[in-house]
mmCIF file of C-alpha atoms in Angstrom:
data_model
loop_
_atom_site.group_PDB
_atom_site.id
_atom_site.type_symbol
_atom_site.label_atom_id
_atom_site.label_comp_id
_atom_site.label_asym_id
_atom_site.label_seq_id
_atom_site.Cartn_x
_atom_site.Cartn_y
_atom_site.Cartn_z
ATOM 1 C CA UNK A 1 14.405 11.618 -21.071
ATOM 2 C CA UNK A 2 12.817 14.206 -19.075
ATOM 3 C CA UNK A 3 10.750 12.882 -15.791
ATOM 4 C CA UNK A 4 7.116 13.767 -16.123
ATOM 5 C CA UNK A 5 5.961 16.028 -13.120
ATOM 6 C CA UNK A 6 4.051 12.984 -11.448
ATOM 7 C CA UNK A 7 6.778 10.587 -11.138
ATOM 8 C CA UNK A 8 8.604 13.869 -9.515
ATOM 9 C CA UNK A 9 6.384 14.006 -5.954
ATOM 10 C CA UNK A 10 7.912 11.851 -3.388
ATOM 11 C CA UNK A 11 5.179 8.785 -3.380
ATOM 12 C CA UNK A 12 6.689 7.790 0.006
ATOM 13 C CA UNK A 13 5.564 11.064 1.515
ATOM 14 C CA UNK A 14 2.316 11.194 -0.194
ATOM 15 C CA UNK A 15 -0.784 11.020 1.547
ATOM 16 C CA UNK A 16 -4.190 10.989 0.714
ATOM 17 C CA UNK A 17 -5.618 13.954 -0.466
ATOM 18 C CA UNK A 18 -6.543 16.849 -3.074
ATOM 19 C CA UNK A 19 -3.282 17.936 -5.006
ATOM 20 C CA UNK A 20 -3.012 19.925 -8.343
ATOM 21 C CA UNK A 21 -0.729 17.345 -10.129
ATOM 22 C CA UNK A 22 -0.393 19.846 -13.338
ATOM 23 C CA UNK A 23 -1.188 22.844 -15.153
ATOM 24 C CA UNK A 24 -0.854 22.817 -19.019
ATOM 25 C CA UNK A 25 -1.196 25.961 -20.355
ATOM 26 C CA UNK A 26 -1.446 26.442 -24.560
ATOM 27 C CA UNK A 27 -2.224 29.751 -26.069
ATOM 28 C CA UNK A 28 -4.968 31.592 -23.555
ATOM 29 C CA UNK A 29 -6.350 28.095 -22.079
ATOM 30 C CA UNK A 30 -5.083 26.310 -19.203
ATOM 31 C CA UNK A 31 -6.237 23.000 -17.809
ATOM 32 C CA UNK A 32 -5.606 22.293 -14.443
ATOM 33 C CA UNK A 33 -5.507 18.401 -13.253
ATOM 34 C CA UNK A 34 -6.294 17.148 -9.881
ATOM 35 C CA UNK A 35 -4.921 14.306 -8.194
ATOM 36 C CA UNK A 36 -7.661 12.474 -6.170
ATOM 37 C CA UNK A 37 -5.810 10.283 -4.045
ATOM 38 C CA UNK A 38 -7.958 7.945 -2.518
ATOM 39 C CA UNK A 39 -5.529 5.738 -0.886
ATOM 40 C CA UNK A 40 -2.000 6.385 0.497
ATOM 41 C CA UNK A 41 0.570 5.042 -1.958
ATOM 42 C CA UNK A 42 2.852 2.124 -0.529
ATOM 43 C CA UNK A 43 1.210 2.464 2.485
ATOM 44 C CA UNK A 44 -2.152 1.040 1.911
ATOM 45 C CA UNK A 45 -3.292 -1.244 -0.599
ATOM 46 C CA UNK A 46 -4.622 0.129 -3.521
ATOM 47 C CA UNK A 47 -8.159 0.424 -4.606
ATOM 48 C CA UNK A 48 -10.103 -3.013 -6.364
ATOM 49 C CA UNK A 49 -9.790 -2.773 -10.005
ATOM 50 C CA UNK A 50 -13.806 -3.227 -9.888
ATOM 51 C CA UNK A 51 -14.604 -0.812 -7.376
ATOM 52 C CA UNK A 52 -12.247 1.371 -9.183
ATOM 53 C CA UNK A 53 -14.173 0.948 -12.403
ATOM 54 C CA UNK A 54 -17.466 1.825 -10.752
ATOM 55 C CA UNK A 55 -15.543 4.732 -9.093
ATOM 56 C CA UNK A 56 -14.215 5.846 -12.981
ATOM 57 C CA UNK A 57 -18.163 5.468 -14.278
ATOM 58 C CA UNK A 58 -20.320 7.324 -11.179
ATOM 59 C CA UNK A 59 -17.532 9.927 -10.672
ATOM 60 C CA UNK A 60 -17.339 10.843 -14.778
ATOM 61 C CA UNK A 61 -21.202 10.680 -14.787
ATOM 62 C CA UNK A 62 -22.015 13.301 -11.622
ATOM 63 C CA UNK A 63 -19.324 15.573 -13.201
ATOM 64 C CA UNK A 64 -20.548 15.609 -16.831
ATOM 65 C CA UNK A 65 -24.147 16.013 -15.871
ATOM 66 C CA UNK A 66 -23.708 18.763 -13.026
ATOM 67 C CA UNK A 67 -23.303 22.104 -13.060
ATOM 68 C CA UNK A 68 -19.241 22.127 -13.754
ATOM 69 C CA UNK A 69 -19.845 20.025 -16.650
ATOM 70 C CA UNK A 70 -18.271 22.896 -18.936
ATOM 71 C CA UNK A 71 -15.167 22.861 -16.941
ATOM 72 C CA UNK A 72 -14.319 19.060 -17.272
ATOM 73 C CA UNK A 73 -12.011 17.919 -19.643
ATOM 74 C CA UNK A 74 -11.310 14.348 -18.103
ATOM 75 C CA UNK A 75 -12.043 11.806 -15.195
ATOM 76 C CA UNK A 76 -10.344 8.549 -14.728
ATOM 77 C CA UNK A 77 -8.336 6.296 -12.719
ATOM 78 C CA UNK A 78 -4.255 6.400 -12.267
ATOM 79 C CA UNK A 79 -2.510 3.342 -13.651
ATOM 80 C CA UNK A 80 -1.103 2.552 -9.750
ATOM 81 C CA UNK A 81 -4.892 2.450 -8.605
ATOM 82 C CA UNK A 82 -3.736 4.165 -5.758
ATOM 83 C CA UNK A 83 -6.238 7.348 -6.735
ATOM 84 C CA UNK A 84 -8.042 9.194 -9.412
ATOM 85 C CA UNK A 85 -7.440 12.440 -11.726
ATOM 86 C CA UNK A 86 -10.039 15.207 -12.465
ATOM 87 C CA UNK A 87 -8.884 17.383 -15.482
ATOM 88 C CA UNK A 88 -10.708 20.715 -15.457
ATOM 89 C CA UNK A 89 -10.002 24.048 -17.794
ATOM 90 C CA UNK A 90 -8.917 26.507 -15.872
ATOM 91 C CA UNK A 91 -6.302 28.314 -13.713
ATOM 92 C CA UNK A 92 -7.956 26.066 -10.399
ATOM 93 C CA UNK A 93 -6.660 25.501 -6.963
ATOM 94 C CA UNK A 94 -7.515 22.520 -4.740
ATOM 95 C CA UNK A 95 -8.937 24.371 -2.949
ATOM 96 C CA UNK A 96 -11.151 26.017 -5.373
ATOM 97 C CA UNK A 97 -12.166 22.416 -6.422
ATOM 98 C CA UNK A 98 -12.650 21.027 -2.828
ATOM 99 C CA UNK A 99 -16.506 21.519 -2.931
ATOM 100 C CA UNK A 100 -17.421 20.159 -6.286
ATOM 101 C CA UNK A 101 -15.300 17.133 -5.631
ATOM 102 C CA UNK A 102 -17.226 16.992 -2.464
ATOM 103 C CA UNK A 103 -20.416 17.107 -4.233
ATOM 104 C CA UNK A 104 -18.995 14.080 -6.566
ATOM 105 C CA UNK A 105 -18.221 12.137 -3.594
ATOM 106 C CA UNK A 106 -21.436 12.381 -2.200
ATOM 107 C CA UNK A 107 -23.043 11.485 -5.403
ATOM 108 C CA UNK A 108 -21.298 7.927 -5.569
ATOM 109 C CA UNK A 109 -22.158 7.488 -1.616
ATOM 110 C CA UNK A 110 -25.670 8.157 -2.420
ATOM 111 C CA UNK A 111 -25.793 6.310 -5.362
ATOM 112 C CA UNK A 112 -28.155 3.726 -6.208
ATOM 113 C CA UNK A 113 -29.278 1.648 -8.699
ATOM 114 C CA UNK A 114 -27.692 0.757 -12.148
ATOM 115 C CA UNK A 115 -24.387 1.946 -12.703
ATOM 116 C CA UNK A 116 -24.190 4.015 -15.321
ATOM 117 C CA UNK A 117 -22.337 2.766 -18.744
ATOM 118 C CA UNK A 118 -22.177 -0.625 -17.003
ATOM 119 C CA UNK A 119 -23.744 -2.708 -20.173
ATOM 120 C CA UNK A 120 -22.392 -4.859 -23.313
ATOM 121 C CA UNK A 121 -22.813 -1.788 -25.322
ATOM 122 C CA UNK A 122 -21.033 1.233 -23.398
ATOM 123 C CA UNK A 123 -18.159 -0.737 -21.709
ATOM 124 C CA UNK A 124 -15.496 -2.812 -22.809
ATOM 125 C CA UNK A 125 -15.392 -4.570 -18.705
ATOM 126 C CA UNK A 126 -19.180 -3.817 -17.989
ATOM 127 C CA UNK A 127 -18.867 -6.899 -15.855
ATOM 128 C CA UNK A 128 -16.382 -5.917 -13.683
ATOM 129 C CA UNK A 129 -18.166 -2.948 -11.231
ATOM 130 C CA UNK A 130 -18.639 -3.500 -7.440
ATOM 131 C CA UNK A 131 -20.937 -0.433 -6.021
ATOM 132 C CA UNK A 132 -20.842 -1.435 -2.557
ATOM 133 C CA UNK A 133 -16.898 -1.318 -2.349
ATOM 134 C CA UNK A 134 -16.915 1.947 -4.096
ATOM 135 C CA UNK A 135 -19.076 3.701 -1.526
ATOM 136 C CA UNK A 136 -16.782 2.329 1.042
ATOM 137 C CA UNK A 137 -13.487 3.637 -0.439
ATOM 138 C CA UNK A 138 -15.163 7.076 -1.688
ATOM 139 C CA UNK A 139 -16.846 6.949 2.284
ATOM 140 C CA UNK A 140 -13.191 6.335 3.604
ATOM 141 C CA UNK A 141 -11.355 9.259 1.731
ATOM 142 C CA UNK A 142 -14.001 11.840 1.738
ATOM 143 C CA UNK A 143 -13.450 11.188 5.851
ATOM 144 C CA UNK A 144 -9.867 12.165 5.213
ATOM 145 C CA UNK A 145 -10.428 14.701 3.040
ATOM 146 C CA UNK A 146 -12.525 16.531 4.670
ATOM 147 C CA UNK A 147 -10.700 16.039 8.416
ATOM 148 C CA UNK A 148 -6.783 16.471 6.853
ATOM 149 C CA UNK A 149 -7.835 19.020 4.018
ATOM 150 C CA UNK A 150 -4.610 17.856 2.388
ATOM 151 C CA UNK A 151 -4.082 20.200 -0.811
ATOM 152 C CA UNK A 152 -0.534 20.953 -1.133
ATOM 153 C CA UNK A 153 1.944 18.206 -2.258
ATOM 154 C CA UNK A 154 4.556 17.147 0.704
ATOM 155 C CA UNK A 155 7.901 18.606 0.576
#
């Protein structure tokens, strides 16, 4: 079987960043995801599954309710916690994506109140959300981000 392009980027070598993971291309659309990695994979230890979760809800709620809302296709968590990915149509750069993903970061900083989608009706794990530790992993890579400006995938 062939590797998917993830598992191909050398996760010892990875740091935290903005990467373009993929660009899937069908016909005259192309969607271009993002890798959002919050924390450095085998490195660090990855991000709480509930501060994750509230990560997944604030993050998917700034983006479908702001002005790139046409543009998104997804917004979720990886499976290794270690990070997030933003699926977008378009032909995008990381770089071209740096400021809304700064204006989604500052959203969940900022946030306050009750998370979105966080009841019996709207989530299957409504229970399982910790705001306070998601502002202080989202505080902790928008730092790096914006001091590294890491957009290119290491060699």
């Amino acid at each position: 079987m062939e590797k998917i392009p993830s598992f191909t980027v050398d996760h010892t070598k990875l740091r935290s960043g903005l990467y373009v993971s993929r660009k899937d291309i069908r016909g005259d659309v192309t969607v271009t995801t993002l890798d959002m990695r919050i924390t450095e994979p085998n490195r660090e230890p990855v991000v709480d599954m509930p501060a994750l979760h509230t990560i997944e809800h604030l993050g998917a709620t700034f983006l479908r309710n702001s002005k790139y809302k046409e543009d998104v296709v997804y917004f979720g968590p990886m499976g290794c916690r270690t990070g997030c990915y933003i699926a977008l149509f378009g032909d995008i750069s990381a770089e071209e994506a740096y400021p809304m993903v700064l204006e989604m970061l500052d959203f969940i900083i900022s946030f306050e109140g009750e998370i979105p989608g966080a009841k019996p009706g709207e989530c299957g794990n409504w229970l399982e959300q910790n705001l306070g530790m998601a502002k202080h992993y989202i505080r902790e890579y928008r730092e790096r981000l914006t001091k590294y400006r890491r957009f290119k995938y290491p060699e």
